[in-house]
Coordinates of C-alpha atoms in Angstrom, one line a residue:
Chain L
M1 CA 0.0 0.0 0.0
P2 CA 1.4 3.5 -1.0
T3 CA 2.1 5.8 1.9
V4 CA 1.1 9.4 1.3
S5 CA 2.3 12.5 2.9
M6 CA 0.9 15.9 2.3
T7 CA 0.4 19.3 4.2
V8 CA -3.4 19.7 5.1
N9 CA -4.5 23.2 6.5
G10 CA -0.9 23.9 7.4
K11 CA -0.1 20.5 9.1
K12 CA 2.0 17.8 7.7
V13 CA 0.2 14.4 7.7
S14 CA 0.8 11.0 6.3
G15 CA -0.9 7.8 6.2
E16 CA -1.2 4.4 4.4
V17 CA -3.8 4.2 1.7
E18 CA -4.7 1.9 -1.2
G19 CA -4.0 3.0 -4.7
R20 CA -7.6 3.4 -5.2
T21 CA -8.2 5.7 -2.0
L22 CA -9.7 9.0 -3.1
L23 CA -8.4 12.1 -1.8
V24 CA -11.8 13.0 -0.3
Q25 CA -11.9 9.6 1.5
F26 CA -8.3 10.3 2.9
L27 CA -9.5 13.7 4.2
R28 CA -12.8 12.5 5.7
E29 CA -11.8 9.0 7.0
N30 CA -8.2 9.0 7.7
L31 CA -8.0 12.6 9.0
R32 CA -11.6 12.9 10.2
L33 CA -11.9 16.3 8.4
T34 CA -15.8 15.7 7.5
G35 CA -16.3 19.4 6.3
T36 CA -15.6 18.2 2.7
H37 CA -18.6 16.6 1.6
V38 CA -19.2 13.7 -0.9
G39 CA -22.5 14.7 -3.0
C40 CA -22.7 13.2 -6.4
D41 CA -19.5 11.3 -6.4
T42 CA -19.2 11.8 -10.0
S43 CA -17.3 15.1 -10.3
Q44 CA -20.4 17.1 -11.1
C45 CA -21.8 18.8 -8.0
G46 CA -18.7 20.3 -6.4
A47 CA -19.6 19.5 -2.7
C48 CA -16.1 18.0 -2.5
V49 CA -14.1 21.0 -3.6
V50 CA -10.8 21.6 -1.8
H51 CA -7.7 23.6 -2.7
L52 CA -4.6 21.7 -4.1
N53 CA -1.5 23.8 -4.2
G54 CA -3.7 26.8 -4.3
D55 CA -6.2 25.5 -7.2
S56 CA -9.8 24.4 -6.5
V57 CA -10.2 20.7 -7.4
K58 CA -12.8 18.0 -7.0
S59 CA -11.4 15.8 -4.3
C60 CA -13.8 12.9 -5.3
T61 CA -12.2 12.7 -8.5
M62 CA -8.5 12.5 -7.6
L63 CA -6.6 9.8 -5.8
A64 CA -5.1 10.4 -2.3
A65 CA -1.8 9.1 -4.0
Q66 CA -2.0 12.0 -6.7
A67 CA -1.9 14.5 -3.8
D68 CA 1.3 13.1 -2.3
G69 CA 3.5 16.1 -1.5
A70 CA 0.8 18.6 -2.1
E71 CA -0.5 21.5 0.0
V72 CA -4.2 20.9 0.6
T73 CA -6.8 23.4 2.2
T74 CA -10.1 22.2 3.2
I75 CA -13.1 24.3 4.6
E76 CA -11.8 23.5 8.1
G77 CA -8.5 25.4 7.2
L78 CA -10.2 28.7 6.1
A79 CA -11.1 30.3 9.4
D80 CA -8.5 32.1 11.6
G81 CA -9.3 30.4 14.9
E82 CA -12.7 31.9 15.9
T83 CA -12.6 34.4 13.1
L84 CA -14.5 33.2 10.0
H85 CA -12.6 33.7 6.6
P86 CA -14.3 36.7 4.8
M87 CA -15.9 34.3 2.4
Q88 CA -17.5 32.3 5.2
E89 CA -18.5 35.6 6.9
A90 CA -20.2 36.8 3.7
F91 CA -22.1 33.6 3.3
R92 CA -23.4 33.8 6.9
E93 CA -24.3 37.5 6.5
H94 CA -26.0 37.0 3.1
H95 CA -27.6 33.7 4.0
G96 CA -25.8 32.1 1.2
L97 CA -27.0 28.6 2.2
Q98 CA -30.1 26.7 2.9
C99 CA -29.5 23.1 3.9
G100 CA -25.8 23.8 3.8
F101 CA -24.7 20.5 2.2
C102 CA -23.1 22.2 -0.9
T103 CA -21.6 25.1 1.2
P104 CA -18.1 23.9 1.9
G105 CA -17.6 23.2 -1.7
M106 CA -19.1 26.6 -2.7
V107 CA -17.0 28.4 -0.4
M108 CA -13.7 26.7 -1.3
S109 CA -14.7 27.4 -5.0
A110 CA -15.6 31.0 -4.6
V111 CA -12.5 31.6 -2.6
D112 CA -10.4 30.3 -5.5
L113 CA -12.4 32.7 -8.0
V114 CA -12.0 35.9 -5.9
K115 CA -8.2 35.1 -5.5
K116 CA -7.8 34.6 -9.4
N117 CA -10.3 37.1 -10.6
P118 CA -11.1 39.6 -7.6
K119 CA -13.3 41.8 -9.9
A120 CA -15.3 39.0 -11.5
S121 CA -18.7 40.2 -12.7
E122 CA -22.0 38.7 -11.8
A123 CA -22.0 36.6 -15.0
E124 CA -18.4 35.6 -14.5
I125 CA -19.3 34.3 -10.8
R126 CA -22.3 32.5 -12.1
E127 CA -20.3 30.8 -14.9
W128 CA -17.5 29.9 -12.4
L129 CA -20.2 28.1 -10.3
E130 CA -21.1 25.7 -13.1
G131 CA -19.1 23.2 -11.1
N132 CA -21.1 23.6 -7.9
I133 CA -24.5 22.4 -7.7
C134 CA -26.9 23.8 -5.0
R135 CA -30.0 21.4 -4.9
C136 CA -31.8 23.9 -2.7
T137 CA -31.3 26.3 -5.8
G138 CA -30.1 29.0 -3.3
Y139 CA -27.8 30.6 -6.0
H140 CA -29.1 33.9 -5.8
N141 CA -27.7 34.7 -2.1
I142 CA -24.7 32.7 -2.9
V143 CA -23.8 35.1 -5.7
K144 CA -24.6 38.0 -3.4
A145 CA -22.3 36.6 -0.8
I146 CA -19.4 36.2 -3.2
Q147 CA -20.0 39.8 -4.4
H148 CA -19.9 40.9 -1.0
A149 CA -16.6 39.0 -0.2
Q150 CA -15.1 40.6 -3.3
T151 CA -15.0 43.7 -1.2
T152 CA -14.0 42.2 2.2
M153 CA -11.2 39.8 0.8
S154 CA -9.4 42.7 -1.0
A155 CA -9.8 45.0 2.2
Chain S
M1 CA -13.3 1.2 -8.0
Y2 CA -11.1 -2.0 -8.1
D3 CA -7.7 -1.6 -6.7
F4 CA -4.5 -1.4 -8.9
A5 CA -0.8 -0.9 -8.4
Y6 CA 0.1 2.8 -8.5
H7 CA 3.2 4.2 -10.2
K8 CA 4.7 7.5 -10.2
P9 CA 7.6 7.7 -12.5
S10 CA 9.7 11.0 -13.0
S11 CA 10.5 10.4 -16.7
V12 CA 8.9 9.6 -20.0
S13 CA 11.2 6.6 -20.4
D14 CA 10.3 5.3 -16.9
A15 CA 6.6 5.8 -17.6
V16 CA 6.8 3.8 -20.9
A17 CA 8.8 1.1 -19.2
A18 CA 6.2 0.8 -16.4
L19 CA 3.4 0.9 -19.0
Q20 CA 5.1 -1.8 -21.1
G21 CA 6.0 -3.9 -18.1
A22 CA 2.3 -3.9 -16.7
E23 CA -0.2 -6.6 -17.4
D24 CA -2.8 -4.3 -18.2
G25 CA -1.7 -0.9 -17.3
T26 CA -2.8 2.6 -18.2
V27 CA -1.5 6.0 -17.9
I28 CA -3.5 8.7 -15.7
A29 CA -3.0 12.2 -16.6
G30 CA -5.6 14.6 -15.1
G31 CA -7.9 11.7 -14.4
M32 CA -11.1 13.8 -15.1
T33 CA -12.5 10.8 -17.3
L34 CA -10.4 7.9 -16.1
I35 CA -11.3 8.0 -12.4
P36 CA -15.0 8.4 -13.0
T37 CA -14.7 5.5 -15.5
M38 CA -12.9 3.4 -13.0
K39 CA -15.4 4.3 -10.3
Q40 CA -18.1 2.9 -12.4
R41 CA -15.8 -0.3 -13.0
L42 CA -15.9 0.3 -16.8
A43 CA -12.3 0.1 -16.6
Q44 CA -10.1 -1.9 -14.2
P45 CA -6.3 -1.4 -15.0
S46 CA -3.9 -3.7 -13.1
D47 CA -1.5 -0.8 -12.9
L48 CA -1.9 3.0 -13.0
I49 CA 0.9 5.1 -14.2
D50 CA 0.7 8.6 -13.0
L51 CA 2.3 11.2 -15.3
S52 CA 2.0 14.2 -12.8
G53 CA 5.6 13.6 -11.7
I54 CA 7.2 14.3 -15.1
G55 CA 8.1 18.0 -15.3
D56 CA 9.0 17.7 -19.0
L57 CA 5.3 17.1 -19.8
K58 CA 4.2 20.4 -18.6
G59 CA 4.4 23.9 -20.2
I60 CA 3.7 25.9 -23.3
S61 CA 6.1 27.3 -25.8
V62 CA 5.6 29.4 -28.8
S63 CA 8.3 29.6 -31.6
G64 CA 8.3 30.1 -35.3
G65 CA 4.5 30.3 -35.7
T66 CA 4.1 27.0 -33.6
V67 CA 2.4 26.7 -30.3
T68 CA 3.6 23.6 -28.5
I69 CA 1.7 22.4 -25.3
G70 CA 3.1 19.5 -23.0
A71 CA 0.7 16.7 -22.7
M72 CA 0.2 17.3 -18.8
T73 CA -0.7 21.0 -19.3
T74 CA -4.1 21.7 -17.7
H75 CA -7.1 23.4 -19.5
A76 CA -6.7 26.1 -17.1
A77 CA -3.1 26.7 -17.9
V78 CA -3.8 26.8 -21.7
A79 CA -6.8 29.2 -21.1
N80 CA -4.9 31.6 -19.0
S81 CA -1.6 31.6 -20.9
P82 CA -0.9 35.1 -22.4
D83 CA 1.1 33.3 -25.1
V84 CA -1.6 31.1 -26.3
Q85 CA -4.1 34.0 -25.9
K86 CA -1.9 36.0 -28.3
A87 CA -0.9 33.3 -30.8
I88 CA -4.2 31.4 -31.1
P89 CA -7.0 33.0 -29.0
A90 CA -9.4 30.3 -30.2
L91 CA -7.6 27.7 -28.5
A92 CA -7.3 29.6 -25.3
H93 CA -11.1 30.2 -25.6
L94 CA -11.7 26.4 -26.2
A95 CA -9.7 25.3 -23.2
G96 CA -11.5 28.0 -21.0
H97 CA -14.8 26.4 -21.8
I98 CA -14.2 22.6 -21.2
G99 CA -16.2 21.3 -18.1
D100 CA -16.1 23.6 -15.2
A101 CA -13.3 25.5 -13.4
Q102 CA -12.3 22.6 -11.1
V103 CA -12.1 20.2 -14.0
R104 CA -10.0 22.6 -15.9
N105 CA -7.7 22.8 -12.9
R106 CA -6.9 18.9 -13.4
G107 CA -7.8 18.0 -16.9
T108 CA -5.1 18.0 -19.5
I109 CA -4.6 18.3 -23.3
G110 CA -2.9 15.0 -23.5
G111 CA -5.4 13.1 -21.7
S112 CA -8.3 14.7 -23.7
I113 CA -6.9 13.9 -27.1
A114 CA -5.5 10.2 -26.0
N115 CA -9.1 9.5 -24.8
N116 CA -10.7 11.0 -28.0
D117 CA -14.2 11.4 -26.6
P118 CA -16.4 12.0 -29.6
T119 CA -17.8 15.2 -27.7
A120 CA -14.5 16.4 -26.4
C121 CA -13.4 19.9 -27.6
Y122 CA -9.7 19.5 -28.1
P123 CA -9.7 16.9 -30.9
S124 CA -11.6 19.5 -33.1
A125 CA -8.8 22.2 -32.6
C126 CA -6.2 19.5 -33.5
L127 CA -7.8 18.6 -36.6
A128 CA -8.7 22.2 -37.8
L129 CA -5.4 23.6 -37.1
G130 CA -3.5 20.7 -38.5
A131 CA -1.7 19.8 -35.3
T132 CA 1.0 17.4 -34.8
I133 CA 0.9 14.8 -31.9
K134 CA 4.2 14.1 -30.5
T135 CA 4.6 10.7 -28.7
D136 CA 7.3 9.0 -26.9
S137 CA 8.4 7.4 -30.2
R138 CA 7.0 9.4 -33.1
E139 CA 5.1 12.3 -34.5
I140 CA 1.6 11.8 -35.8
P141 CA -0.4 14.2 -37.9
A142 CA -3.8 15.0 -36.3
E143 CA -5.5 13.7 -39.6
E144 CA -4.0 10.2 -38.8
F145 CA -4.3 10.4 -35.0
F146 CA -8.0 10.3 -34.3
D147 CA -9.3 7.1 -35.4
G148 CA -12.9 6.7 -34.5
M149 CA -14.8 7.0 -31.3
F150 CA -12.4 6.7 -28.3
S151 CA -9.8 5.3 -30.4
T152 CA -6.5 6.9 -31.6
A153 CA -3.3 5.9 -33.6
L154 CA -1.4 5.2 -30.3
E155 CA 0.0 1.8 -30.1
E156 CA -0.1 -0.2 -26.9
G157 CA 2.4 1.2 -24.5
E158 CA 2.8 4.5 -26.5
M159 CA 2.0 8.0 -25.0
V160 CA 1.4 11.5 -25.9
V161 CA 4.2 13.8 -25.0
A162 CA 3.1 17.2 -26.6
V163 CA 0.9 18.7 -29.2
S164 CA 2.2 21.1 -31.7
F165 CA -0.4 23.8 -33.4
P166 CA 0.6 25.8 -36.4
V167 CA -0.6 29.4 -35.8
P168 CA -3.5 30.2 -38.1
E169 CA -4.3 33.4 -39.9
K170 CA -7.8 33.4 -38.0
A171 CA -9.6 30.9 -36.1
A172 CA -12.6 30.4 -33.7
Y173 CA -14.3 27.6 -31.8
I174 CA -18.0 27.8 -31.0
K175 CA -19.8 24.9 -29.2
F176 CA -23.3 24.3 -28.2
P177 CA -22.6 22.7 -24.9
N178 CA -24.8 20.1 -23.3
P179 CA -26.1 22.0 -20.3
A180 CA -25.2 19.3 -17.8
S181 CA -21.9 18.1 -18.8
R182 CA -20.7 21.0 -20.9
Y183 CA -19.3 18.6 -23.4
A184 CA -20.1 19.6 -27.0
L185 CA -23.4 18.6 -28.3
V186 CA -22.0 20.0 -31.4
G187 CA -18.7 22.0 -31.4
V188 CA -17.2 23.6 -34.6
F189 CA -13.6 24.6 -34.9
V190 CA -12.8 26.9 -38.1
A191 CA -9.2 27.8 -39.1
K192 CA -8.2 30.0 -42.0
T193 CA -4.6 29.1 -42.6
A194 CA -2.1 29.8 -45.6
D195 CA -3.2 26.4 -47.1
G196 CA -6.9 27.2 -47.0
V197 CA -9.7 26.9 -44.6
R198 CA -10.3 23.9 -42.3
V199 CA -13.6 23.0 -40.4
A200 CA -13.5 20.3 -37.8
V201 CA -16.7 19.2 -36.0
T202 CA -16.9 17.5 -32.7
G203 CA -19.9 16.1 -30.8
A204 CA -21.7 15.2 -33.9
G205 CA -20.2 12.4 -35.9
E206 CA -20.7 8.8 -35.2
G207 CA -17.0 8.2 -35.6
G208 CA -15.9 11.2 -33.5
V209 CA -14.4 14.4 -34.8
Y210 CA -14.4 14.9 -38.6
R211 CA -13.6 17.7 -41.2
A212 CA -16.8 19.3 -42.9
S213 CA -15.6 19.4 -46.3
E214 CA -18.9 20.8 -47.6
L215 CA -18.3 23.9 -45.5
E216 CA -14.5 24.1 -46.2
G217 CA -15.0 24.6 -50.0
P218 CA -17.2 27.5 -50.0
L219 CA -15.2 29.1 -47.0
S220 CA -12.0 28.8 -48.9
S221 CA -13.2 31.0 -51.8
N222 CA -15.2 33.3 -49.3
F223 CA -14.4 33.1 -45.6
S224 CA -17.8 34.7 -44.5
A225 CA -20.8 33.2 -42.8
D226 CA -22.8 34.2 -45.9
A227 CA -20.8 31.8 -47.9
I228 CA -22.3 28.7 -46.0
K229 CA -25.6 30.0 -45.1
D230 CA -27.3 27.8 -47.9
V231 CA -25.2 24.8 -47.5
K232 CA -27.4 21.8 -46.7
L233 CA -25.6 19.3 -44.4
S234 CA -26.6 15.8 -44.3
A235 CA -27.6 14.0 -41.2
D236 CA -26.1 10.7 -42.5
G237 CA -23.4 9.4 -40.1
L238 CA -24.4 11.7 -37.3
N239 CA -25.2 10.6 -33.7
S240 CA -28.7 10.5 -32.5
D241 CA -29.3 10.1 -28.9
I242 CA -31.5 11.4 -25.8
H243 CA -29.9 14.8 -26.2
A244 CA -30.4 15.5 -30.0
S245 CA -31.4 13.7 -33.2
S246 CA -29.0 13.5 -36.0
A247 CA -31.1 16.1 -38.1
Y248 CA -30.9 18.5 -35.2
R249 CA -27.1 18.0 -34.9
A250 CA -26.8 18.5 -38.6
H251 CA -28.6 21.8 -38.4
L252 CA -26.4 22.8 -35.3
V253 CA -23.2 22.0 -37.3
G254 CA -24.3 24.7 -39.8
V255 CA -25.3 27.1 -37.1
M256 CA -22.1 26.7 -35.0
A257 CA -19.9 26.9 -38.2
R258 CA -21.6 30.3 -39.1
R259 CA -21.0 31.7 -35.7
A260 CA -17.5 30.5 -35.7
V261 CA -16.7 32.0 -38.9
E262 CA -18.3 35.3 -37.5
A263 CA -16.2 35.2 -34.3
A264 CA -13.0 34.5 -36.3
N265 CA -13.7 37.5 -38.5
A266 CA -14.6 39.7 -35.5

């Protein structure tokens, strides 16, 4: 069995996995970081989005072994202690969630967008969210939250 | 997903050796198609050879009117490359509209063309631009590379290393995306080159990507949307499925081609 080592939310971790172990399984089952969700398990819904070396990726469509040596950030790694990340705060403020299942992936995806395209238009935000599905259809407030975070993340 | 032996070689020669030494091995690039396929147990390789540790396979270079893209270069890297945006903006546009942002951060050009999905975007760019596919052992013109649905000229144990695109005078790619998957229901890549106009169609043909010669002729003498507005395209040999009939796809080929010519001239 391969041994994988990576940095997750700033902490060095390692573990034995099977070749077929998915990154999301390693995060949830080995590290007990259950904030990253498995929704569709077919790389469509985006509930499992994490950052891999700074880019948002779907952790259900990646092997843990492929993340060997990488820097991974999950939803648990965004807040600074008790202080929410500006994107989390914006989702709270604008009620950018209903049931909350898609929220971790939405937030991780949105943080990647605002880092890469801080002035994204509403249309660009909506296009970027193509890979994140909210089955409550709460997109309107999610977009508003991201627009709000565009101002607070740059502040 | 069935288990497999995982390998992560650091050179192309080690990857080829691992591939040829495996009972039923396959290479994994970005894994955006392969991992879902393995999850469904539609593929069960004995060995998986991960190419992500081979630095030589990543990167973009432009020289002498040719854009060369390493096989492991992601769609996001192609879409955001100032060099590609300047030399062949149509190619950057195409890469920037594959799947979604997270898929573009992992999916690669080499994986896309080696898989030759009949609805993938990249094969149309290769065919329309007259690209050359470089493997570990030879160079294959795009015309000879795409060999029917999910089939290529790659031999057992051979892998794509890079793709070279000659810079056209003008080009554009327009697709009618399947709204769920963002794969091309029909996608048309038009390229005006010194040797004439080439039109490649993806998403429509039963045999995968093909050149639409009925459109290339009129466009070669007059590169405008008007030149092809009266061309009647046959539905023979086009796909019919739950998403669209062959007649509808034939119609879309004409519409996407006209829009692509307009975009190329814009």
